[in-house]
Coordinates of C-alpha atoms in Angstrom, one line a residue:
Chain A
X1 CA 0.0 0.0 0.0
X2 CA 1.2 3.4 -0.9
X3 CA 1.2 5.7 2.1
X4 CA 1.1 9.5 1.5
X5 CA 4.0 9.9 4.0
X6 CA 6.1 7.4 2.0
X7 CA 5.4 9.3 -1.2
X8 CA 6.4 12.6 0.5
X9 CA 9.5 11.0 1.8
X10 CA 10.4 9.6 -1.6
X11 CA 9.8 13.0 -3.2
X12 CA 12.0 14.7 -0.5
X13 CA 14.8 12.1 -1.2
X14 CA 14.6 12.8 -4.9
X15 CA 14.8 16.5 -4.3
X16 CA 17.8 16.2 -2.0
X17 CA 19.7 13.6 -4.0
X18 CA 21.4 16.3 -6.1
X19 CA 22.5 18.6 -3.3
X20 CA 23.6 15.7 -1.1
X21 CA 25.7 14.2 -3.9
X22 CA 27.6 17.5 -4.1
X23 CA 27.9 17.7 -0.3
X24 CA 29.3 14.1 0.2
X25 CA 32.9 13.9 -0.9
X26 CA 34.3 10.6 -2.2
X27 CA 36.6 8.8 0.2
X28 CA 40.3 9.7 -0.2
X29 CA 42.5 7.5 -2.3
X30 CA 45.6 5.8 -0.7
X31 CA 47.8 8.2 -2.7
X32 CA 46.0 11.2 -1.2
X33 CA 46.4 9.8 2.3
X34 CA 50.1 9.3 1.7
X35 CA 50.5 12.8 0.4
X36 CA 48.6 14.2 3.4
X37 CA 50.8 12.2 5.8
X38 CA 53.9 13.3 4.0
X39 CA 52.8 17.0 4.2
X40 CA 52.2 16.6 7.9
X41 CA 55.6 14.9 8.6
X42 CA 57.1 18.1 9.8
X43 CA 54.3 18.6 12.3
X44 CA 54.7 15.0 13.5
X45 CA 58.4 15.6 13.9
X46 CA 57.7 18.6 16.0
X47 CA 55.6 16.4 18.3
X48 CA 58.7 14.5 19.0
X49 CA 60.3 17.6 20.4
X50 CA 60.1 17.5 24.2
X51 CA 59.2 21.0 25.2
X52 CA 61.3 20.8 28.4
X53 CA 64.3 19.1 27.0
X54 CA 67.5 20.4 28.5
X55 CA 69.6 22.9 26.6
X56 CA 73.0 21.7 25.3
X57 CA 75.9 22.5 27.6
X58 CA 79.6 23.0 27.0
X59 CA 81.2 19.5 26.8
X60 CA 82.3 18.7 30.4
X61 CA 85.2 16.6 28.9
X62 CA 86.6 19.7 27.3
X63 CA 88.7 22.4 29.2
X64 CA 87.7 26.0 28.5
X65 CA 89.8 27.6 25.9
X66 CA 93.1 29.4 26.7
X67 CA 95.9 30.8 24.6
X68 CA 98.5 28.9 26.5
X69 CA 96.8 25.5 25.9
X70 CA 96.3 26.2 22.3
X71 CA 99.9 27.3 21.9
X72 CA 101.0 24.0 23.5
X73 CA 98.8 22.0 21.1
X74 CA 100.2 23.9 18.1
X75 CA 103.7 23.1 19.3
X76 CA 102.8 19.5 19.0
X77 CA 102.1 20.0 15.3
X78 CA 105.2 19.3 13.2
X79 CA 106.9 22.7 13.0
X80 CA 110.1 21.0 12.0
X81 CA 110.0 22.0 8.3
X82 CA 109.7 25.7 9.2
X83 CA 112.4 25.4 11.8
X84 CA 114.7 23.6 9.2
X85 CA 113.9 26.1 6.5
X86 CA 114.5 29.2 8.6
X87 CA 117.7 27.6 10.0
X88 CA 119.0 27.2 6.5
X89 CA 118.0 30.7 5.5
X90 CA 119.6 32.3 8.6
X91 CA 122.7 30.2 8.3
X92 CA 123.0 31.6 4.7
X93 CA 122.5 35.1 6.0
X94 CA 125.2 34.7 8.7
X95 CA 127.6 33.5 6.1
X96 CA 126.7 36.2 3.6
X97 CA 126.9 39.2 5.9
X98 CA 130.2 40.9 6.2
X99 CA 130.9 40.9 9.9
X100 CA 132.8 44.2 9.6
X101 CA 129.9 46.1 7.9
X102 CA 126.7 44.1 8.8
X103 CA 124.4 47.1 8.1
X104 CA 125.7 47.7 4.5
X105 CA 123.1 47.8 1.7
X106 CA 122.7 44.7 -0.4
X107 CA 122.4 44.4 -4.1
X108 CA 121.6 48.1 -4.6
X109 CA 118.5 47.8 -2.4
X110 CA 118.2 50.1 0.6
X111 CA 118.5 48.3 3.9
X112 CA 120.8 45.4 4.8
X113 CA 120.2 41.9 3.6
X114 CA 119.0 40.7 7.0
X115 CA 116.0 43.0 7.3
X116 CA 115.2 42.4 3.6
X117 CA 115.1 38.6 4.0
X118 CA 113.5 38.2 7.4
X119 CA 110.0 39.6 6.6
X120 CA 109.9 37.6 3.4
X121 CA 110.7 34.4 5.3
X122 CA 107.9 35.2 7.7
X123 CA 105.3 35.8 4.9
X124 CA 106.3 32.5 3.3
X125 CA 106.2 30.6 6.6
X126 CA 102.8 32.1 7.5
X127 CA 101.4 31.0 4.1
X128 CA 102.9 27.5 4.6
X129 CA 101.6 27.0 8.1
X130 CA 98.3 28.8 8.3
X131 CA 96.2 25.8 7.1
X132 CA 96.8 22.3 6.0
X133 CA 96.3 21.5 2.4
X134 CA 94.1 18.4 3.1
X135 CA 90.4 19.3 3.2
X136 CA 89.6 16.5 5.7
X137 CA 92.3 17.5 8.2
X138 CA 91.3 21.1 7.8
X139 CA 87.8 20.1 8.7
X140 CA 88.6 18.2 11.8
X141 CA 91.1 20.9 13.0
X142 CA 88.3 23.5 12.5
X143 CA 85.9 21.7 14.8
X144 CA 87.4 22.9 18.1
X145 CA 85.7 24.4 21.0
X146 CA 87.7 27.6 20.6
X147 CA 86.8 30.6 18.6
X148 CA 87.9 29.6 15.1
X149 CA 90.3 32.5 14.6
X150 CA 92.1 31.8 17.8
X151 CA 93.7 28.6 16.5
X152 CA 94.8 30.3 13.4
X153 CA 96.2 33.2 15.5
X154 CA 98.3 30.9 17.7
X155 CA 99.6 29.1 14.6
X156 CA 100.8 32.3 13.1
X157 CA 102.1 33.6 16.4
X158 CA 104.1 30.5 16.7
X159 CA 105.6 31.0 13.2
X160 CA 106.4 34.6 14.1
X161 CA 108.0 33.4 17.3
X162 CA 110.2 30.8 15.4
X163 CA 111.3 33.3 12.8
X164 CA 112.0 36.0 15.4
X165 CA 113.9 33.5 17.6
X166 CA 116.0 32.3 14.7
X167 CA 116.7 35.9 13.6
X168 CA 117.8 36.8 17.2
X169 CA 120.1 33.7 17.3
X170 CA 121.7 34.7 14.0
X171 CA 122.1 38.3 15.2
X172 CA 124.0 37.0 18.2
X173 CA 126.3 34.9 15.9
X174 CA 126.8 37.9 13.7
X175 CA 127.6 40.0 16.8
X176 CA 130.3 37.6 17.9
X177 CA 131.8 37.5 14.3
X178 CA 131.8 41.3 14.3
X179 CA 133.6 41.5 17.6
X180 CA 136.3 39.3 16.2
X181 CA 136.6 41.3 12.9
X182 CA 138.9 44.3 12.6
X183 CA 137.3 47.8 12.2
X184 CA 133.9 46.4 12.9
X185 CA 131.0 48.9 12.9
X186 CA 128.4 46.5 14.3
X187 CA 125.9 48.0 16.7
X188 CA 123.6 45.4 18.3
X189 CA 120.7 47.7 19.1
X190 CA 120.2 49.4 15.7
X191 CA 120.7 46.1 13.9
X192 CA 118.1 44.3 15.9
X193 CA 115.7 47.2 15.7
X194 CA 116.1 47.4 11.9
X195 CA 115.0 43.8 11.2
X196 CA 112.6 43.4 14.1
X197 CA 110.7 46.6 13.3
X198 CA 109.9 45.5 9.8
X199 CA 109.4 41.9 10.8
X200 CA 106.7 42.7 13.4
X201 CA 105.0 45.3 11.4
X202 CA 104.7 42.9 8.4
X203 CA 103.5 40.0 10.6
X204 CA 101.2 42.3 12.5
X205 CA 99.6 43.8 9.3
X206 CA 99.1 40.3 7.9
X207 CA 97.3 39.1 11.1
X208 CA 95.3 42.3 11.5
X209 CA 94.0 41.9 7.9
X210 CA 93.5 38.2 8.2
X211 CA 90.8 38.4 10.9
X212 CA 89.1 41.3 9.1
X213 CA 89.3 40.6 5.4
X214 CA 90.7 37.1 5.0
X215 CA 93.8 35.4 3.8
X216 CA 94.3 37.1 0.4
X217 CA 94.0 40.6 1.9
X218 CA 96.4 39.5 4.6
X219 CA 99.1 38.5 2.2
X220 CA 98.5 41.6 0.0
X221 CA 98.8 43.9 3.0
X222 CA 102.0 42.1 4.2
X223 CA 103.6 42.5 0.8
X224 CA 102.4 46.1 0.6
X225 CA 103.9 47.0 4.0
X226 CA 107.1 45.4 3.0
X227 CA 107.2 47.3 -0.3
X228 CA 106.5 50.6 1.5
X229 CA 109.3 49.9 4.0
X230 CA 111.8 49.5 1.1
X231 CA 110.6 52.8 -0.3
X232 CA 111.0 54.4 3.2
X233 CA 114.5 52.9 3.5
X234 CA 115.3 54.5 0.1
X235 CA 114.1 57.9 1.4
X236 CA 116.1 57.6 4.6
X237 CA 119.2 56.8 2.6
X238 CA 118.6 59.7 0.1
X239 CA 118.0 62.2 2.9
X240 CA 121.0 61.0 4.9
X241 CA 118.9 60.5 8.1
X242 CA 121.0 60.1 11.2
X243 CA 121.4 56.9 13.1
X244 CA 119.1 58.1 15.9
X245 CA 116.5 59.2 13.4
X246 CA 116.6 55.8 11.8
X247 CA 116.3 54.1 15.1
X248 CA 113.3 56.2 16.0
X249 CA 111.6 55.1 12.8
X250 CA 112.4 51.4 13.6
X251 CA 111.0 51.9 17.1
X252 CA 107.8 53.3 15.7
X253 CA 107.5 50.4 13.3
X254 CA 108.1 48.0 16.2
X255 CA 105.4 49.6 18.3
X256 CA 102.9 49.5 15.4
X257 CA 103.8 45.9 14.8
X258 CA 103.3 44.8 18.5
X259 CA 100.0 46.8 18.6
X260 CA 98.7 45.1 15.5
X261 CA 99.6 41.7 17.0
X262 CA 97.9 42.5 20.3
X263 CA 94.8 43.9 18.5
X264 CA 94.7 40.7 16.3
X265 CA 94.6 38.6 19.5
X266 CA 91.7 40.5 20.8
X267 CA 89.9 40.1 17.5
X268 CA 90.6 36.4 17.4
X269 CA 88.8 36.0 20.7
X270 CA 85.7 37.8 19.6
X271 CA 83.1 35.5 18.2
X272 CA 80.2 36.4 16.0
X273 CA 78.1 34.9 13.2
X274 CA 79.9 36.9 10.6
X275 CA 83.3 35.5 11.5
X276 CA 81.7 32.0 11.4
X277 CA 80.4 32.6 7.9
X278 CA 83.8 34.0 6.9
X279 CA 85.6 31.0 8.2
X280 CA 83.5 28.4 6.2
Chain B
X1 CA 68.2 16.4 19.2
X2 CA 68.8 18.4 16.1
X3 CA 66.1 20.6 14.7
X4 CA 66.3 21.9 11.1
X5 CA 64.2 24.9 10.1
X6 CA 64.0 26.3 6.6
X7 CA 67.5 25.2 5.8
X8 CA 68.9 26.2 2.4
X9 CA 72.4 25.9 0.9
X10 CA 73.6 26.1 -2.6
X11 CA 76.0 23.2 -3.3
X12 CA 77.3 23.0 -6.9
X13 CA 74.5 22.6 -9.4
X14 CA 71.7 21.8 -6.9
X15 CA 70.3 23.5 -3.8
X16 CA 69.8 21.6 -0.6
X17 CA 66.5 22.6 0.9
X18 CA 65.0 21.1 4.0
X19 CA 61.9 23.0 5.3
X20 CA 61.6 21.3 8.6
X21 CA 63.1 18.2 10.2
X22 CA 63.9 16.7 13.6
X23 CA 66.7 14.3 14.1
X24 CA 66.6 12.4 17.4
X25 CA 69.3 10.5 19.3
X26 CA 70.4 7.0 18.1
X27 CA 72.1 5.9 14.9
X28 CA 70.8 7.9 12.0
X29 CA 71.7 6.7 8.5
X30 CA 71.8 9.3 5.7
X31 CA 71.2 7.7 2.4
X32 CA 71.1 9.0 -1.1
X33 CA 72.6 8.7 -4.6
X34 CA 76.0 10.3 -5.3
X35 CA 75.6 14.1 -5.4
X36 CA 72.2 14.0 -3.7
X37 CA 73.5 16.3 -0.9
X38 CA 74.5 13.9 1.8
X39 CA 77.9 15.4 2.4
X40 CA 76.6 19.0 2.2
X41 CA 74.0 18.1 4.8
X42 CA 76.6 16.5 7.1
X43 CA 78.9 19.5 6.7
X44 CA 76.0 21.9 7.5
X45 CA 75.2 19.8 10.6
X46 CA 78.9 19.8 11.7
X47 CA 78.9 23.6 11.4
X48 CA 81.7 23.4 8.7
X49 CA 79.3 25.0 6.2
X50 CA 77.0 27.9 7.0
X51 CA 73.4 27.8 5.7
X52 CA 72.4 30.4 3.0
X53 CA 69.1 30.5 4.9
X54 CA 67.4 28.8 7.9
X55 CA 68.6 27.5 11.2
X56 CA 69.9 24.3 12.8
X57 CA 69.3 24.0 16.5
X58 CA 71.3 21.6 18.6
X59 CA 69.2 20.8 21.7
X60 CA 67.8 24.2 21.5
X61 CA 71.1 26.1 20.7
X62 CA 71.7 27.9 17.4
X63 CA 75.1 27.5 15.9
X64 CA 75.3 31.2 15.0
X65 CA 75.0 32.1 18.7
X66 CA 76.8 29.2 20.5
X67 CA 79.4 27.9 18.0
X68 CA 82.3 27.0 20.4
X69 CA 79.8 25.3 22.8
X70 CA 78.2 23.3 19.9
X71 CA 81.6 22.5 18.5
X72 CA 82.7 21.1 21.9
X73 CA 80.0 18.5 21.4
X74 CA 80.7 17.6 17.8
X75 CA 82.9 14.8 16.4
X76 CA 83.5 14.4 12.7
X77 CA 85.1 11.8 10.4
X78 CA 85.2 13.1 6.8
X79 CA 84.9 10.7 3.9
X80 CA 88.4 11.7 2.6
X81 CA 90.9 12.6 5.3
X82 CA 94.7 12.4 4.9
X83 CA 96.1 12.4 8.4
X84 CA 99.5 14.0 9.0
X85 CA 101.6 11.2 7.7
X86 CA 104.9 12.2 9.3
X87 CA 103.4 12.2 12.8
X88 CA 103.3 9.1 15.0
X89 CA 99.8 7.8 15.6
X90 CA 100.0 8.4 19.4
X91 CA 101.4 11.9 18.9
X92 CA 98.8 12.8 16.3
X93 CA 96.0 11.7 18.7
X94 CA 97.5 13.7 21.5
X95 CA 97.7 16.7 19.2
X96 CA 94.1 16.3 18.2
X97 CA 93.0 15.8 21.8
X98 CA 94.8 19.1 22.9
X99 CA 93.3 20.9 19.9
X100 CA 89.8 19.8 21.2
X101 CA 90.6 20.8 24.8
X102 CA 90.9 17.2 26.1
X103 CA 93.9 16.9 28.4
X104 CA 93.2 13.6 30.2
X105 CA 95.6 11.0 28.8
X106 CA 93.3 8.3 30.1
X107 CA 90.7 9.4 27.5
X108 CA 93.1 8.8 24.7
X109 CA 94.5 5.6 26.1
X110 CA 91.0 4.1 26.5
X111 CA 90.1 4.8 22.9
X112 CA 93.5 3.5 21.7
X113 CA 92.8 0.3 23.6
X114 CA 89.2 0.0 22.4
X115 CA 90.2 0.5 18.7
X116 CA 93.2 -1.9 19.1
X117 CA 95.7 0.8 18.1
X118 CA 98.3 0.2 20.8
X119 CA 100.7 -1.6 18.5
X120 CA 100.7 1.4 16.2
X121 CA 101.1 4.1 18.8
X122 CA 104.7 4.8 17.9
X123 CA 104.4 4.2 14.1
X124 CA 104.3 7.0 11.7
X125 CA 100.8 7.4 10.2
X126 CA 102.0 7.2 6.6
X127 CA 103.4 3.6 7.3
X128 CA 100.1 2.3 8.5
X129 CA 97.4 0.5 6.5
X130 CA 94.4 2.3 5.2
X131 CA 92.2 0.5 7.7
X132 CA 94.3 1.5 10.7
X133 CA 94.4 5.1 9.5
X134 CA 90.7 5.0 9.2
X135 CA 90.4 3.8 12.8
X136 CA 92.7 6.7 13.9
X137 CA 90.4 9.1 12.1
X138 CA 87.4 7.6 14.0
X139 CA 89.2 7.8 17.3
X140 CA 90.1 11.5 16.8
X141 CA 86.3 12.2 16.4
X142 CA 85.5 10.3 19.6
X143 CA 88.2 12.1 21.8
X144 CA 85.8 14.4 23.7
X145 CA 82.9 11.9 23.8
X146 CA 80.8 14.2 21.7
X147 CA 77.0 14.3 21.9
X148 CA 76.8 14.6 18.1
X149 CA 79.0 12.3 16.1
X150 CA 79.1 12.6 12.3
X151 CA 80.7 10.0 10.0
X152 CA 80.9 10.3 6.2
X153 CA 81.5 6.8 4.7
X154 CA 83.3 5.6 7.8
X155 CA 83.8 2.0 6.5
X156 CA 85.9 3.1 3.5
X157 CA 89.2 1.2 3.5
X158 CA 88.3 -1.1 6.4
X159 CA 88.4 -4.8 6.3
X160 CA 85.4 -7.0 7.2
X161 CA 86.5 -7.3 10.9
X162 CA 87.1 -3.6 11.3
X163 CA 83.7 -2.8 9.7
X164 CA 81.9 -5.2 12.0
X165 CA 83.7 -3.8 15.0
X166 CA 83.0 -0.1 14.1
X167 CA 79.3 -0.8 13.5
X168 CA 79.0 -2.6 16.9
X169 CA 80.9 0.2 18.6
X170 CA 78.8 3.0 17.1
X171 CA 75.6 1.1 18.0
X172 CA 76.6 1.2 21.6
X173 CA 77.9 4.7 21.4
X174 CA 74.6 6.0 19.9
X175 CA 72.6 5.1 23.0
X176 CA 71.7 8.4 24.5
X177 CA 73.8 10.3 21.9
X178 CA 73.3 11.1 18.3
X179 CA 75.4 9.4 15.6
X180 CA 74.8 10.4 12.0
X181 CA 76.4 8.2 9.3
X182 CA 76.4 8.8 5.6
X183 CA 76.8 5.6 3.7
X184 CA 76.4 3.8 0.4
X185 CA 76.6 0.2 1.6
X186 CA 73.3 0.2 3.4
X187 CA 72.8 -3.5 4.3
X188 CA 75.8 -3.4 6.7
X189 CA 73.9 -0.9 8.8
X190 CA 70.6 -2.8 8.7
X191 CA 70.7 -4.0 12.3
X192 CA 72.2 -0.8 13.8
X193 CA 70.0 1.9 12.2
X194 CA 67.4 3.6 14.3
X195 CA 66.5 6.2 11.8
X196 CA 66.8 6.7 8.0
X197 CA 67.3 10.1 6.4
X198 CA 66.8 9.9 2.7
X199 CA 68.1 12.9 0.6
X200 CA 67.3 13.1 -3.1
X201 CA 68.5 15.9 -5.3
X202 CA 68.9 18.2 -2.3
X203 CA 65.4 17.4 -0.8
X204 CA 64.6 15.5 2.3
X205 CA 62.4 12.6 1.0
X206 CA 62.2 10.6 4.2
X207 CA 63.1 10.9 7.8
X208 CA 61.8 8.0 10.0
X209 CA 62.2 4.5 11.1
X210 CA 63.9 1.9 8.8
X211 CA 60.9 -0.4 9.2
X212 CA 58.5 2.2 7.8
X213 CA 61.0 3.1 5.1
X214 CA 61.0 -0.6 4.0
X215 CA 57.2 -0.9 4.3
X216 CA 56.4 2.2 2.3
X217 CA 57.9 0.8 -1.0
X218 CA 55.6 0.6 -4.0
X219 CA 57.0 -2.7 -5.4
X220 CA 58.2 -6.0 -4.0
X221 CA 61.5 -7.8 -4.0
X222 CA 61.7 -11.2 -5.6
X223 CA 64.5 -13.7 -5.6
X224 CA 65.0 -16.8 -7.8
X225 CA 67.3 -18.7 -10.1
X226 CA 66.9 -18.4 -13.9
X227 CA 68.6 -19.7 -17.0
X228 CA 71.1 -17.3 -18.7
X229 CA 68.8 -16.8 -21.6
X230 CA 65.9 -15.7 -19.3
X231 CA 68.3 -13.6 -17.4
X232 CA 69.2 -11.6 -20.5
X233 CA 65.5 -10.7 -20.9
X234 CA 65.2 -9.1 -17.5
X235 CA 65.3 -5.3 -17.8
X236 CA 68.5 -4.0 -16.2
X237 CA 66.7 -1.3 -14.2
X238 CA 64.7 -4.1 -12.4
X239 CA 67.8 -5.9 -11.1
X240 CA 69.0 -5.4 -7.6
X241 CA 71.6 -8.1 -7.4
X242 CA 72.7 -11.1 -9.4
X243 CA 75.2 -13.9 -9.0
X244 CA 76.2 -16.7 -11.3
X245 CA 75.7 -20.2 -9.9
X246 CA 76.8 -23.1 -12.2
X247 CA 74.9 -22.5 -15.4
X248 CA 72.2 -20.4 -13.9
X249 CA 71.9 -17.0 -12.5
X250 CA 70.7 -16.2 -9.0
X251 CA 68.7 -13.0 -9.3
X252 CA 67.2 -10.5 -6.9
X253 CA 64.9 -8.0 -8.6
X254 CA 62.1 -5.6 -8.0
X255 CA 58.6 -6.0 -9.5
X256 CA 55.0 -5.3 -8.5
X257 CA 53.9 -8.8 -9.4
X258 CA 55.7 -12.2 -9.2
X259 CA 57.9 -12.2 -12.4
X260 CA 57.7 -16.0 -12.7
X261 CA 57.0 -19.2 -10.8
X262 CA 60.7 -19.6 -9.9
X263 CA 60.7 -16.3 -8.0
X264 CA 59.8 -16.0 -4.3
X265 CA 59.0 -12.7 -2.5
X266 CA 61.6 -11.5 -0.1
X267 CA 61.5 -9.0 2.7
X268 CA 63.3 -5.9 1.4
X269 CA 66.6 -4.9 3.0
X270 CA 67.5 -1.2 3.5
X271 CA 69.4 -1.3 0.2
X272 CA 66.4 -2.9 -1.6
X273 CA 64.2 -0.2 -0.2
X274 CA 66.5 2.4 -1.5
X275 CA 66.4 1.0 -5.0
X276 CA 62.6 0.6 -4.8
X277 CA 62.2 4.2 -3.7
X278 CA 64.6 5.5 -6.3
X279 CA 62.7 3.4 -8.9
X280 CA 59.4 4.8 -7.8
X281 CA 60.8 8.4 -8.1
X282 CA 62.2 7.7 -11.6
X283 CA 58.8 6.3 -12.7
X284 CA 57.0 9.4 -11.4
X285 CA 59.6 11.5 -13.3

C-alpha cells in the first residue's frame, strides 16, 4: 500500500539527491592519504620535540679555551719544516753578511740583507703553516671548542716566534763574528731594531687583515707593508737621516707591529656569526 | 636532538632545501645517490658550512649564537681525510686531543685500547694500512665523547672485521647520543640503524624508522634462479643483485607482481628499499 508519507519521503529524497551528492565527498585514495601524511611529517616531527628538553651544555670533557693551551697543542704540530727552512736561511745570512759592515746595503737595495730577507721568510712561513692542504684534516682541525680564529692566530704567532727566535740567534752569531773582525761597525741595538721593526709590522699587518678581510687581503697587505718599507729605506738613505732618526723610525714600526699583533689577538677571541660565515 | 628549520644551501649545481626536520638520538643513516646532498647536509650539521638561509638547532642552541659550545660537542670523520703522515699515531691523537681541549691521557689511552691501536702508537701514520688510518680518524672524532658524532662513509678502506667492530661500537655509542652516518653500503647498517634520512637531489624525502622506510615501498622484492637466456630478458633497471651459480643466475629484482614461478617474494633490505624508492621516483619522473 502506498502511504502518503512514503510518497512525500520519496519526493524529498529525490529533491535532496542532487545537493547531497555534491555535499558528500568521495573517500580519499591511498595516494591522497600518503600525500597528506607526507605533508604533515614536519608537524609529526615537532611532536617528537620534548618542550622541556634540557639545553645543550659545553662539553664537560673539554677544558675551556686558553691561549697557553692552544699554543702548546700547536707546538705538537710538526713545525720541523719551518724550523729547518728558517735555520737554513739564517745560516746563509750569517755566512753572507760581512761581519765588519753588517748594516751595509745589499744588491743596490736600501737596507741590509738581514731585514730584507727576514720579513719575506715570515710571509712564506705564514702562508705555509696557516692551514693544512688536506680538506679532511682542515675540517677536523676547525671543529674545536675555541673561537675559530684563535687557533689560526696561535699558529701564526708560533711561526712569528720561530722566525724571530732564529733571527735573534743569527744576530748574536753575527755580533760575535763582528767582535772578532777588525774595524767592525756592528751596533747590536740598531741592527736588531732594523729587522725586528719591519718583521713585526709585516706580521702584525698580515694578522690584522687576516681576521678582518681574509687570507688574500692579509698576504697583499704584508707585501704592501714590505714594499712601503723598502721605499721608506730609500728615502732615509737619500736624505741622509742620522742613526738616531733611523732608530726612531724602527722603534715606531716595532710599536705599530706589536700593537697590530695584540689587536689581532683581541679580534681572534671575539666571536660572531659573521666570522663563522667568513671561516667556512 | 637536532632541529632543522628552513635550511637552504647552494651546493654546486643543486640546492639543498629542508623545510623542517627533527633528528633524534640514536644511529641515523643518511642515504642518497652520489651528489644527492648527503655530504653537504653533514657539513652543515657539523657547522663546517653555513646555511644560506634557515637554522639548525642543537638541543635548542643555534650554531650562530653558540658555536664554540656546539663544536665542543661535535665529532666528525670526513669521507676523505689524509692524516698527518709524518706524525706518529700516538702523537697525532695527543695533538688532536689538545686541539679539542681534552687533556686527560686516560681518555686517549681508553680509545687507543678500544680500537686496538696500541701496537701502532709509535708508528708514523704514513706507514700504517688504510684500515688503521681510518680507525685513527674515527678515534680523533671520539676524543671528547661528543654528543653529536658525524661519520661520512666511515667504513671506506676497512676490512670486514674492522667494519663489524665499528658498527657494533657505534651502535653502543649511539645510546643516549646522536650518531649520523652517511653511507652507500646500506645493508651493513641494517641492524644498527634507528632512523633513515633519505636525501634526493637536495630534498629530504624521508626521515623516519627503517621499518617504515621498507614498508612504504611501491614494489616488491623477488629472488629466484633463472637460465642465462631468461636472465638476459630481465630489464637492467629491475635488477638489484645477481650472481652466477653453475649454469644459472641467482637474481634479486624488484617488481610489482611475481615475475615468474621460480621467484619468491623476499622482505626488502635497506638497500632494496633504497632501490625501490629510487625506482618509484624515476617512474614518477
